[in-house]
Short mmCIF file of C-alpha atoms in Angstrom, two decimals:
data_model
loop_
_atom_site.label_atom_id
_atom_site.label_comp_id
_atom_site.label_asym_id
_atom_site.label_seq_id
_atom_site.Cartn_x
_atom_site.Cartn_y
_atom_site.Cartn_z
CA MET E 1 62.63 -6.98 79.78
CA ARG E 2 61.61 -4.54 77.68
CA SER E 3 60.17 -2.33 80.99
CA GLY E 4 63.46 -2.46 82.22
CA TRP E 5 65.45 -1.30 79.14
CA LEU E 6 63.21 1.76 79.21
CA ARG E 7 63.83 2.50 82.47
CA LEU E 8 67.65 2.97 81.84
CA ALA E 9 66.76 5.05 78.95
CA VAL E 10 65.15 7.04 80.98
CA VAL E 11 67.94 7.21 83.40
CA ILE E 12 70.47 8.21 81.15
CA GLY E 13 68.60 10.60 79.90
CA VAL E 14 67.17 12.73 82.79
CA ALA E 15 71.66 12.33 84.32
CA ALA E 16 72.16 13.94 80.25
CA LEU E 17 69.76 16.72 81.23
CA ALA E 18 71.05 17.35 84.83
CA LEU E 19 74.83 17.05 83.40
CA VAL E 20 73.95 20.34 80.35
CA ALA E 21 71.87 22.04 83.22
CA PHE E 22 75.17 21.89 85.37
CA GLY E 23 77.60 22.83 83.30
CA THR E 24 75.12 25.54 81.87
CA ALA E 25 75.26 26.88 85.74
CA MET E 26 78.78 26.81 85.84
CA ALA E 27 79.63 28.55 83.15
CA ALA E 28 77.40 31.76 83.67
CA ALA E 29 78.95 32.07 87.23
CA GLY E 30 82.50 31.83 85.53
CA GLY E 31 83.88 28.57 86.78
CA SER E 32 86.57 26.82 84.89
CA SER E 33 85.00 23.22 85.11
CA GLY E 34 81.82 22.02 83.23
CA LEU E 35 80.48 22.28 79.40
CA ALA E 36 83.45 25.03 78.97
CA ALA E 37 86.17 23.40 80.38
CA VAL E 38 85.45 20.51 78.11
CA VAL E 39 84.93 22.50 74.71
CA SER E 40 88.40 24.95 75.52
CA GLY E 41 90.88 21.44 76.44
CA TRP E 42 94.17 21.36 74.82
CA THR E 43 95.26 18.70 72.13
CA GLY E 44 98.32 18.52 70.12
CA GLY E 45 99.64 21.94 70.82
CA ARG E 46 96.15 23.45 69.15
CA GLU E 47 93.74 26.01 71.59
CA ILE E 48 90.71 27.09 70.98
CA ALA E 49 88.98 30.10 73.23
CA PRO E 50 85.17 29.63 73.07
CA PRO E 51 83.03 32.51 72.85
CA ARG E 52 81.32 32.85 76.04
CA ALA E 53 77.92 32.66 76.58
CA ASP E 54 77.03 37.03 78.02
CA PRO E 55 73.11 38.50 77.31
CA GLN E 56 74.69 41.94 77.86
CA GLN E 57 77.92 41.80 75.03
CA GLY E 58 76.49 39.56 72.26
CA GLN E 59 78.48 38.65 69.61
CA SER E 60 79.78 42.08 68.85
CA GLY E 61 83.17 40.24 69.37
CA THR E 62 85.42 37.95 67.51
CA SER E 63 87.67 34.61 68.58
CA ILE E 64 91.06 33.16 67.47
CA GLU E 65 92.87 30.24 68.19
CA ALA E 66 96.29 29.39 68.35
CA ASP E 67 98.49 26.53 67.77
CA LYS E 68 102.79 26.94 68.60
CA THR E 69 105.86 24.67 68.47
CA ALA E 70 108.65 24.48 70.72
CA GLU E 71 112.32 23.68 69.81
CA GLY E 72 115.24 22.87 72.68
CA PHE E 73 117.99 24.82 71.99
CA TRP E 74 122.30 24.02 73.36
CA THR E 75 125.13 26.58 71.51
CA ARG E 76 128.38 26.65 72.07
CA VAL E 77 129.26 30.08 70.43
CA ILE E 78 132.87 30.46 69.87
CA THR E 79 133.76 34.22 68.46
CA TYR E 80 137.21 35.27 67.22
CA ASP E 81 138.82 38.55 66.19
CA TRP E 82 140.83 38.83 63.31
CA SER E 83 144.33 41.66 62.43
CA VAL E 84 146.23 42.46 59.58
CA GLU E 85 150.24 42.38 58.58
CA LYS E 86 151.49 43.27 55.64
CA ILE E 87 155.59 44.06 55.13
CA VAL E 88 157.23 45.01 51.54
CA MET E 89 161.03 44.22 51.04
CA PRO E 90 162.71 46.52 49.25
CA ASP E 91 160.75 49.68 50.80
CA ALA E 92 163.00 51.79 48.76
CA LEU E 93 163.80 51.87 44.63
CA THR E 94 165.42 54.25 42.50
CA LEU E 95 164.08 54.01 39.25
CA ALA E 96 165.40 56.18 36.01
CA LYS E 97 162.92 56.59 33.37
CA GLY E 98 162.22 53.32 31.80
CA GLN E 99 163.57 51.27 33.99
CA SER E 100 161.76 48.74 35.92
CA GLY E 101 161.88 47.39 39.23
CA GLU E 102 160.53 44.90 41.49
CA VAL E 103 159.83 44.49 45.14
CA HIS E 104 157.93 41.56 47.01
CA TYR E 105 154.77 41.84 49.69
CA THR E 106 153.93 39.68 52.44
CA ILE E 107 150.01 40.16 53.72
CA THR E 108 149.33 37.82 57.08
CA ALA E 109 146.07 37.11 59.00
CA ILE E 110 146.06 36.74 62.57
CA ARG E 111 142.52 34.82 63.89
CA HIS E 112 142.34 34.73 67.76
CA VAL E 113 139.56 33.49 69.61
CA ALA E 114 137.63 36.89 71.47
CA ALA E 115 134.90 35.35 73.51
CA GLU E 116 132.95 31.97 74.26
CA ALA E 117 129.65 31.31 75.59
CA GLU E 118 126.97 28.74 75.80
CA ILE E 119 123.50 29.34 75.34
CA ALA E 120 120.47 26.96 75.97
CA GLY E 121 116.83 28.04 75.76
CA VAL E 122 114.01 27.32 73.79
CA ARG E 123 112.64 28.79 70.62
CA GLY E 124 110.02 28.24 67.39
CA THR E 125 106.63 30.33 66.75
CA ILE E 126 103.27 30.98 68.04
CA CYS E 127 100.65 30.65 65.35
CA VAL E 128 97.51 32.92 65.94
CA THR E 129 94.12 32.79 63.68
CA ASN E 130 90.93 35.03 63.86
CA THR E 131 88.00 32.96 63.51
CA GLY E 132 85.21 35.41 63.96
CA GLU E 133 84.16 38.35 61.66
CA VAL E 134 85.79 40.82 62.95
CA ALA E 135 89.49 42.24 63.54
CA THR E 136 91.41 41.58 66.82
CA GLU E 137 91.81 44.35 68.75
CA GLY E 138 94.72 44.17 71.80
CA LEU E 139 96.62 41.04 71.12
CA ALA E 140 99.53 39.91 73.47
CA ILE E 141 101.36 36.93 73.72
CA THR E 142 102.91 35.72 76.71
CA ASP E 143 105.24 32.84 77.00
CA VAL E 144 105.90 30.52 80.04
CA VAL E 145 109.19 27.85 80.11
CA GLU E 146 107.41 24.87 82.57
CA PHE E 147 109.46 22.14 84.05
CA LYS E 148 109.12 19.19 86.68
CA ASN E 149 111.19 16.66 87.90
CA PRO E 150 109.53 13.99 89.61
CA PRO E 151 108.96 12.45 92.22
CA ASP E 152 110.32 15.93 93.97
CA ILE E 153 108.22 18.14 91.54
CA THR E 154 105.21 16.39 89.84
CA ASP E 155 103.35 19.71 88.54
CA TRP E 156 104.51 21.16 85.86
CA THR E 157 106.04 24.99 87.52
CA PRO E 158 106.67 27.92 85.93
CA PHE E 159 110.63 29.34 85.36
CA ILE E 160 110.67 31.68 83.02
CA THR E 161 108.43 34.33 81.40
CA VAL E 162 108.88 36.69 78.88
CA THR E 163 106.64 38.65 76.58
CA VAL E 164 107.08 38.19 72.77
CA ASP E 165 106.50 40.88 70.17
CA VAL E 166 103.43 41.08 68.13
CA SER E 167 104.51 44.34 66.31
CA ALA E 168 105.13 42.74 63.18
CA LYS E 169 100.90 42.16 62.85
CA PRO E 170 99.64 43.72 66.19
CA SER E 171 96.06 42.98 64.29
CA LEU E 172 94.57 40.51 62.58
CA ALA E 173 91.24 40.71 59.92
CA PRO E 174 89.29 38.47 60.37
CA GLY E 175 89.92 34.83 58.82
CA GLU E 176 93.61 35.98 58.87
CA SER E 177 96.79 33.42 59.97
CA HIS E 178 99.92 34.83 61.63
CA CYS E 179 103.15 33.36 63.33
CA TYR E 180 105.41 35.42 65.95
CA PRO E 181 108.72 34.14 66.77
CA TYR E 182 110.35 33.81 69.67
CA GLU E 183 113.50 32.60 71.95
CA ILE E 184 113.83 31.83 75.26
CA SER E 185 117.48 31.42 77.09
CA PHE E 186 117.82 29.93 79.80
CA GLU E 187 120.45 28.29 82.15
CA PRO E 188 119.36 24.27 82.28
CA LEU E 189 118.25 23.63 86.11
CA THR E 190 120.55 20.58 87.14
CA GLY E 191 118.46 17.64 87.01
CA VAL E 192 115.75 18.45 84.89
CA THR E 193 114.70 16.95 81.65
CA GLN E 194 111.19 17.64 81.33
CA TYR E 195 110.53 20.91 79.93
CA ARG E 196 107.35 22.29 78.40
CA ASN E 197 106.72 26.10 76.86
CA ARG E 198 103.06 27.48 77.13
CA ALA E 199 101.63 30.55 75.48
CA HIS E 200 99.21 32.51 76.80
CA VAL E 201 97.62 34.54 73.90
CA THR E 202 94.63 37.06 74.17
CA ILE E 203 92.72 39.76 72.60
CA THR E 204 90.20 42.40 73.97
CA ASN E 205 87.25 42.01 72.00
CA HIS E 206 87.00 38.32 72.16
CA SER E 207 83.53 37.57 72.01
CA GLY E 208 82.35 36.92 75.34
CA HIS E 209 84.54 38.29 77.36
CA LEU E 210 84.44 42.14 75.61
CA GLY E 211 87.30 44.70 77.48
CA GLU E 212 89.42 42.08 79.20
CA PRO E 213 92.25 40.17 77.77
CA PHE E 214 90.75 36.21 76.71
CA GLY E 215 92.28 33.80 74.61
CA PRO E 216 93.93 30.21 74.70
CA GLU E 217 97.05 28.64 75.94
CA PRO E 218 98.52 26.29 73.50
CA LYS E 219 101.66 24.40 75.10
CA ALA E 220 104.54 21.88 73.47
CA GLY E 221 106.66 20.13 75.15
CA PHE E 222 110.53 20.36 74.38
CA SER E 223 113.64 18.95 75.84
CA LEU E 224 117.85 20.05 75.58
CA PRO E 225 119.84 18.46 73.09
CA GLY E 226 121.95 16.01 74.93
CA SER E 227 125.72 18.15 74.00
CA PRO E 228 126.20 21.79 72.49
CA THR E 229 125.75 22.77 68.88
CA VAL E 230 129.22 24.67 68.03
CA VAL E 231 128.64 28.30 66.28
CA GLU E 232 131.70 30.36 64.83
CA VAL E 233 131.22 33.87 64.29
CA ASP E 234 133.36 35.13 62.16
CA GLU E 235 135.22 32.35 61.90
CA SER E 236 136.47 32.99 58.19
CA ALA E 237 137.93 36.09 56.90
CA SER E 238 139.37 37.62 52.77
CA VAL E 239 142.16 39.75 52.71
CA SER E 240 141.21 42.63 49.53
CA ASP E 241 144.19 44.72 48.42
CA GLU E 242 144.82 47.93 46.83
CA GLU E 243 147.49 50.11 45.80
CA HIS E 244 148.11 53.72 44.79
CA CYS E 245 150.18 53.52 42.00
CA PRO E 246 152.23 57.38 41.51
CA ALA E 247 151.30 59.04 38.61
CA GLY E 248 154.29 58.55 35.60
CA PHE E 249 154.81 54.84 37.11
CA THR E 250 152.95 51.58 36.40
CA CYS E 251 152.47 48.83 39.18
CA VAL E 252 151.72 44.99 38.00
CA PRO E 253 151.01 42.64 40.52
CA SER E 254 151.96 39.56 40.32
CA GLU E 255 148.29 38.59 42.65
CA THR E 256 145.25 40.57 42.18
CA GLY E 257 143.45 38.76 45.54
CA PRO E 258 141.41 38.53 47.27
CA TRP E 259 142.57 35.84 49.76
CA THR E 260 140.20 34.05 51.66
CA PHE E 261 141.48 32.49 55.49
CA HIS E 262 139.97 30.32 57.89
CA ASP E 263 142.66 30.52 59.96
CA SER E 264 146.11 32.67 60.59
CA GLY E 265 148.37 32.15 57.85
CA SER E 266 149.95 34.45 54.85
CA VAL E 267 150.02 35.46 51.32
CA SER E 268 152.73 36.64 49.23
CA PHE E 269 153.27 38.41 46.07
CA HIS E 270 155.58 40.58 44.09
CA LYS E 271 155.07 43.66 41.92
CA THR E 272 156.96 45.09 38.99
CA ILE E 273 157.04 48.90 39.22
CA THR E 274 158.35 50.51 36.23
CA ASN E 275 159.43 54.52 35.11
CA GLU E 276 157.30 56.08 32.58
CA THR E 277 157.99 58.91 32.66
CA VAL E 278 159.68 60.78 35.84
CA CYS E 279 162.58 62.75 35.93
CA ASP E 280 163.83 64.12 39.25
CA ALA E 281 161.43 63.59 41.91
CA THR E 282 160.67 61.15 44.42
CA ALA E 283 156.95 59.59 44.86
CA GLU E 284 155.71 57.22 47.41
CA LEU E 285 153.55 53.66 46.08
CA HIS E 286 151.06 53.02 49.15
CA ASN E 287 149.66 49.53 49.20
CA VAL E 288 146.89 49.34 51.76
CA ALA E 289 145.22 45.92 52.66
CA THR E 290 141.89 45.52 53.60
CA LEU E 291 140.89 42.27 55.74
CA THR E 292 137.25 41.91 56.01
CA GLU E 293 135.61 39.52 58.93
CA GLY E 294 133.04 36.86 57.50
CA ASP E 295 129.92 37.05 59.63
CA THR E 296 130.30 41.02 60.86
CA GLY E 297 132.14 42.57 58.05
CA GLU E 298 134.64 43.99 60.19
CA THR E 299 137.63 45.01 58.79
CA ARG E 300 141.22 46.11 59.49
CA THR E 301 143.54 47.21 56.87
CA ALA E 302 147.79 47.78 56.93
CA GLU E 303 149.61 49.92 54.94
CA ALA E 304 153.20 49.42 53.10
CA VAL E 305 154.62 52.42 51.83
CA VAL E 306 157.57 51.64 49.10
CA ARG E 307 159.38 55.12 48.53
CA LEU E 308 160.88 54.87 44.37
CA THR E 309 163.11 58.35 43.92
CA ALA E 310 163.50 58.78 39.56
CA PRO E 311 167.32 60.12 38.86
CA PRO E 312 167.38 63.27 36.52
CA CYS E 313 166.84 62.35 33.22
CA PRO E 314 169.28 63.11 29.49
CA VAL E 315 168.03 66.43 28.47
CA GLY E 316 169.78 64.69 24.95
CA CYS E 317 169.83 67.18 22.33
CA VAL E 318 168.27 67.78 18.71
CA LEU E 319 168.80 68.17 14.76
CA THR E 320 167.27 69.36 12.25
CA GLN E 321 165.18 68.71 9.19
CA GLY E 322 168.18 69.00 7.33
CA PHE E 323 170.36 66.53 9.17
CA TRP E 324 167.38 63.85 9.16
CA LYS E 325 166.24 63.39 5.49
CA THR E 326 170.17 63.43 4.36
CA HIS E 327 171.14 60.55 7.26
CA PRO E 328 168.36 58.03 6.77
CA ASP E 329 170.44 55.81 8.78
CA ALA E 330 170.67 58.11 11.76
CA TRP E 331 166.65 57.58 12.18
CA PRO E 332 166.17 55.84 15.91
CA GLU E 333 164.62 52.47 15.65
CA GLY E 334 160.87 52.28 14.87
CA TYR E 335 161.05 54.59 12.23
CA SER E 336 161.65 53.91 8.69
CA PRO E 337 162.44 56.54 5.87
CA ASP E 338 160.38 54.54 3.95
CA ALA E 339 157.27 54.41 5.92
CA LEU E 340 153.77 56.05 4.62
CA PHE E 341 153.43 59.56 6.12
CA PHE E 342 150.04 59.19 7.45
CA SER E 343 147.48 60.03 4.33
CA SER E 344 149.77 62.09 2.56
CA GLY E 345 150.44 59.09 0.18
CA LYS E 346 154.33 59.72 0.50
CA THR E 347 156.92 58.22 3.04
CA TRP E 348 158.08 59.99 5.82
CA MET E 349 161.24 60.54 3.49
CA GLN E 350 159.56 61.38 0.61
CA VAL E 351 157.72 64.39 2.24
CA LEU E 352 160.84 65.81 3.60
CA TRP E 353 162.47 66.32 -0.34
CA THR E 354 158.48 67.77 -1.12
CA ALA E 355 158.73 71.58 -0.98
CA PRO E 356 156.26 73.17 0.22
CA ARG E 357 155.01 75.91 -2.48
CA GLY E 358 152.75 77.81 0.17
CA ASP E 359 151.31 74.63 1.78
CA ALA E 360 151.07 74.36 5.84
CA TYR E 361 151.01 70.95 4.96
CA TYR E 362 154.23 69.97 3.97
CA ILE E 363 155.99 73.10 5.95
CA LEU E 364 154.33 71.40 9.12
CA ALA E 365 155.36 67.97 8.31
CA HIS E 366 159.39 68.53 7.61
CA GLN E 367 159.58 70.21 11.61
CA TYR E 368 157.13 67.58 12.63
CA ILE E 369 159.60 64.48 11.46
CA ALA E 370 162.38 65.76 12.72
CA ALA E 371 160.56 66.94 16.25
CA VAL E 372 159.06 63.31 16.54
CA LEU E 373 162.97 61.91 15.55
CA ASN E 374 164.78 63.86 18.36
CA VAL E 375 162.23 62.63 20.95
CA ALA E 376 162.79 59.22 19.94
CA ASN E 377 166.67 59.43 19.33
CA GLY E 378 166.27 60.91 23.33
CA ALA E 379 165.33 64.65 23.64
CA MET E 380 162.90 65.54 26.06
CA PRO E 381 160.48 67.87 24.79
CA PRO E 382 159.25 71.19 26.91
CA ALA E 383 155.45 70.69 27.50
CA GLU E 384 154.73 72.99 25.09
CA VAL E 385 156.43 70.61 22.20
CA SER E 386 154.91 67.74 23.28
CA ASP E 387 151.55 69.43 23.35
CA VAL E 388 152.16 70.24 19.63
CA ILE E 389 153.61 66.73 18.78
CA ASP E 390 150.44 65.73 19.88
CA ALA E 391 147.68 68.06 18.34
CA ALA E 392 149.75 67.73 14.61
CA THR E 393 149.47 64.08 15.57
CA ALA E 394 145.71 63.84 15.51
CA TRP E 395 145.22 66.68 12.76
CA PHE E 396 147.53 64.66 9.89
CA GLY E 397 145.44 61.61 10.66
CA SER E 398 142.43 63.22 9.58
CA TYR E 399 143.92 66.02 7.10
CA GLY E 400 146.09 65.52 4.09
CA PRO E 401 147.81 68.08 1.72
CA GLY E 402 146.83 71.95 0.02
CA VAL E 403 146.23 73.84 2.87
CA PRO E 404 147.03 77.36 2.13
CA ALA E 405 149.10 79.15 4.42
CA SER E 406 147.68 82.21 4.57
CA SER E 407 144.04 79.79 5.22
CA PRO E 408 143.03 80.59 9.00
CA GLU E 409 143.44 76.54 9.34
CA GLY E 410 147.05 77.52 7.64
CA GLN E 411 147.94 79.87 9.57
CA THR E 412 147.91 77.39 13.13
CA LEU E 413 149.77 74.95 11.10
CA ILE E 414 152.53 77.30 10.35
CA HIS E 415 152.47 78.09 14.41
CA TRP E 416 153.17 74.80 15.27
CA ALA E 417 155.47 74.45 12.96
CA GLU E 418 157.71 77.76 14.09
CA VAL E 419 157.18 75.75 17.72
CA LEU E 420 158.76 73.20 16.35
CA ALA E 421 161.83 74.16 14.28
CA ALA E 422 162.57 76.18 17.46
CA PHE E 423 162.80 72.83 19.42
CA ASN E 424 164.74 71.02 16.38
CA GLU E 425 166.75 74.26 16.46
CA GLY E 426 168.04 73.72 19.97
CA MET E 427 166.81 77.28 21.04
CA MET E 428 163.54 75.59 24.11
CA GLY E 429 165.69 74.16 26.11
CA VAL E 430 167.42 70.65 24.78
CA PRO E 431 170.80 71.77 22.47
CA HIS E 432 171.91 71.10 19.60
CA CYS E 433 173.92 67.70 18.99
CA GLU E 434 177.45 69.30 18.68
CA ASN E 435 180.03 67.42 16.21
CA VAL E 436 177.53 66.44 14.30
CA GLU E 437 179.04 65.64 10.74
CA ALA E 438 177.46 65.67 7.48
CA GLY E 439 176.91 62.94 5.39
CA PRO E 440 176.18 61.86 2.05
CA ALA E 441 173.00 62.59 0.87
CA THR E 442 169.82 59.93 0.44
CA PRO E 443 167.32 61.16 -2.40
CA PRO E 444 163.94 60.20 -2.64
CA LYS E 445 162.35 56.85 -3.68
CA LYS E 446 162.58 56.31 -7.17
CA GLY E 447 159.45 58.07 -8.99
CA ALA E 448 159.07 60.78 -6.12
CA GLY E 449 160.51 62.85 -8.42
CA ARG E 450 164.12 64.43 -7.99
CA PRO E 451 164.09 67.36 -4.95
CA GLU E 452 165.09 71.68 -6.02
CA THR E 453 167.26 71.36 -4.26
CA PRO E 454 170.51 68.55 -4.00
CA PRO E 455 170.38 66.63 -1.13
CA GLY E 456 172.43 67.71 1.30
CA LEU E 457 172.62 70.92 0.32
CA GLU E 458 169.16 73.24 1.38
CA LYS E 459 171.33 75.50 3.40
CA ARG E 460 174.85 75.80 1.48
CA PRO E 461 175.99 77.98 -0.97
CA ALA E 462 175.48 77.60 -4.69
CA THR E 463 179.00 78.12 -5.18
CA PRO E 464 180.83 74.41 -4.52
CA PRO E 465 182.61 74.50 -0.94
CA GLY E 466 186.31 76.24 -1.27
CA LEU E 467 185.33 78.63 -3.98
CA GLU E 468 183.17 80.68 -2.11
CA ASN E 469 185.79 83.61 -2.06
CA ARG E 470 187.13 82.69 -5.66
CA PRO E 471 186.38 84.18 -9.03
CA GLU E 472 184.13 81.57 -11.42
CA ASN E 473 186.17 78.88 -13.38
CA GLN E 474 186.42 77.90 -16.88
CA PRO E 475 185.73 73.90 -17.99
CA HIS E 476 188.79 72.41 -16.88
CA GLN E 477 190.54 74.92 -15.22
CA GLU E 478 190.04 74.04 -11.63
CA GLN E 479 193.75 72.89 -11.73
CA ARG E 480 195.10 76.23 -11.69
CA PRO E 481 195.85 78.83 -9.31
CA GLU E 482 192.99 81.74 -8.17
CA THR E 483 195.26 84.75 -8.26
CA PRO E 484 197.50 85.13 -11.17
CA PRO E 485 201.56 85.80 -9.91
CA GLY E 486 202.06 89.33 -8.84
CA GLN E 487 198.21 89.88 -8.63
CA GLU E 488 197.44 88.60 -4.95
CA LYS E 489 196.22 92.38 -4.31
CA ARG E 490 194.03 92.72 -6.78
CA PRO E 491 190.03 92.25 -6.77
CA GLU E 492 188.93 88.65 -7.12
CA THR E 493 186.01 89.86 -9.11
CA PRO E 494 186.60 92.69 -12.09
CA PRO E 495 184.76 95.61 -11.03
CA GLY E 496 181.02 95.10 -12.50
CA GLN E 497 181.26 91.72 -11.94
CA GLU E 498 179.88 91.37 -8.00
CA LYS E 499 176.42 89.35 -9.55
CA GLY E 500 178.40 87.37 -11.29
CA LYS E 501 179.69 85.41 -7.70
CA GLY E 502 178.27 82.33 -7.28
CA LYS E 503 176.10 82.68 -4.26
#
């Protein structure tokens, strides 16, 4: 019994030695069978390319291994195209200065199918690892779609072959790995349900194969879906609206967007337009709607134009500072004689009644107050006057009384006062108001001191009205005739007494 087991052991050992010798001989001869075939077999999508013994090439190269994924796809692609339209009602407005109007906009987005296509194929990644000691050279990947259709076709048959792009990582350092994506589209074969994807990964410095492409061939099976997945390109779009409101007008929309559309549709909004400063002119309000497609980012535009007409503005008329200081009841709305005048410590009316006494602050303030009240009362100042009013407003906001008229700063204020005085006196294109009767004077508030000149008499002669050509009257003689009977041709004032007249 023991001798029988010994004989069996010897037979097995001899057979093993013979198998090894046979495999070695076949490998040396370049055969694809034997131990090399066993080692390079495919399991689970990963394949290792073993080094090949070659005494002349030695171990100067490297080795790689690779695996891959494969996923079948079937996609129906619907590509949409968009257009946009915009209208405005009304498309013309006439707005006087200070007047407002309203227009209504409608933006319509229109979607239609531009193209439809069905695409089937396989996609995935091929991951390669350098398992050797030197960097790879000449890396290349070829990917093949194969199929079989039993019982007619029982072997895996090549269908489509493509080259995979390896430019993202053309060389792998020792121990480095990288995955290369691929996608192959094809029209499904009628009746075929079995597909396979095979990659051939090669380098030119593989150990045992220096100078020739060599490497593993990982494989992965896949199947196509039973129905297509729908993919919509530019399924949605957004619309924004940009306005170009002309100078002198304000434009306030009820909605500002943007708006998103997932199908054809429209949006409406209104806009309030106000003429702030424009007179005797025409302008155009341009509104541009921009539609942006959701995926490609392509744009479409539509414009609506509103023509604006501003009729001539009334010029108005002006009154002097003497009128405004004696007619507080005539001051325009929003201006109170009792309001404080900047940092002067006095009211507007008190400033008007303050004698300048060489202070350029009050010289300017008198004309400034009159000009401001004239503008608020409807007088339209020329640009030069508006500029001076703005400059004076800023100056009064920072400085107070006590500026000598002879100083450089005082001279500037005097110049501003001269410009405003010319405006207030009707000499700068805006006429003086006609038929304005002088009213009762209004004295300044209590505690402000009495003015040097009685209210309302700043430009009146010292002689009471109606007595300019009469001799001075003695008390209680106001009812006596000016000239005694028979002396009508005698001079009104005795000779030598001309200086006694009231001027």
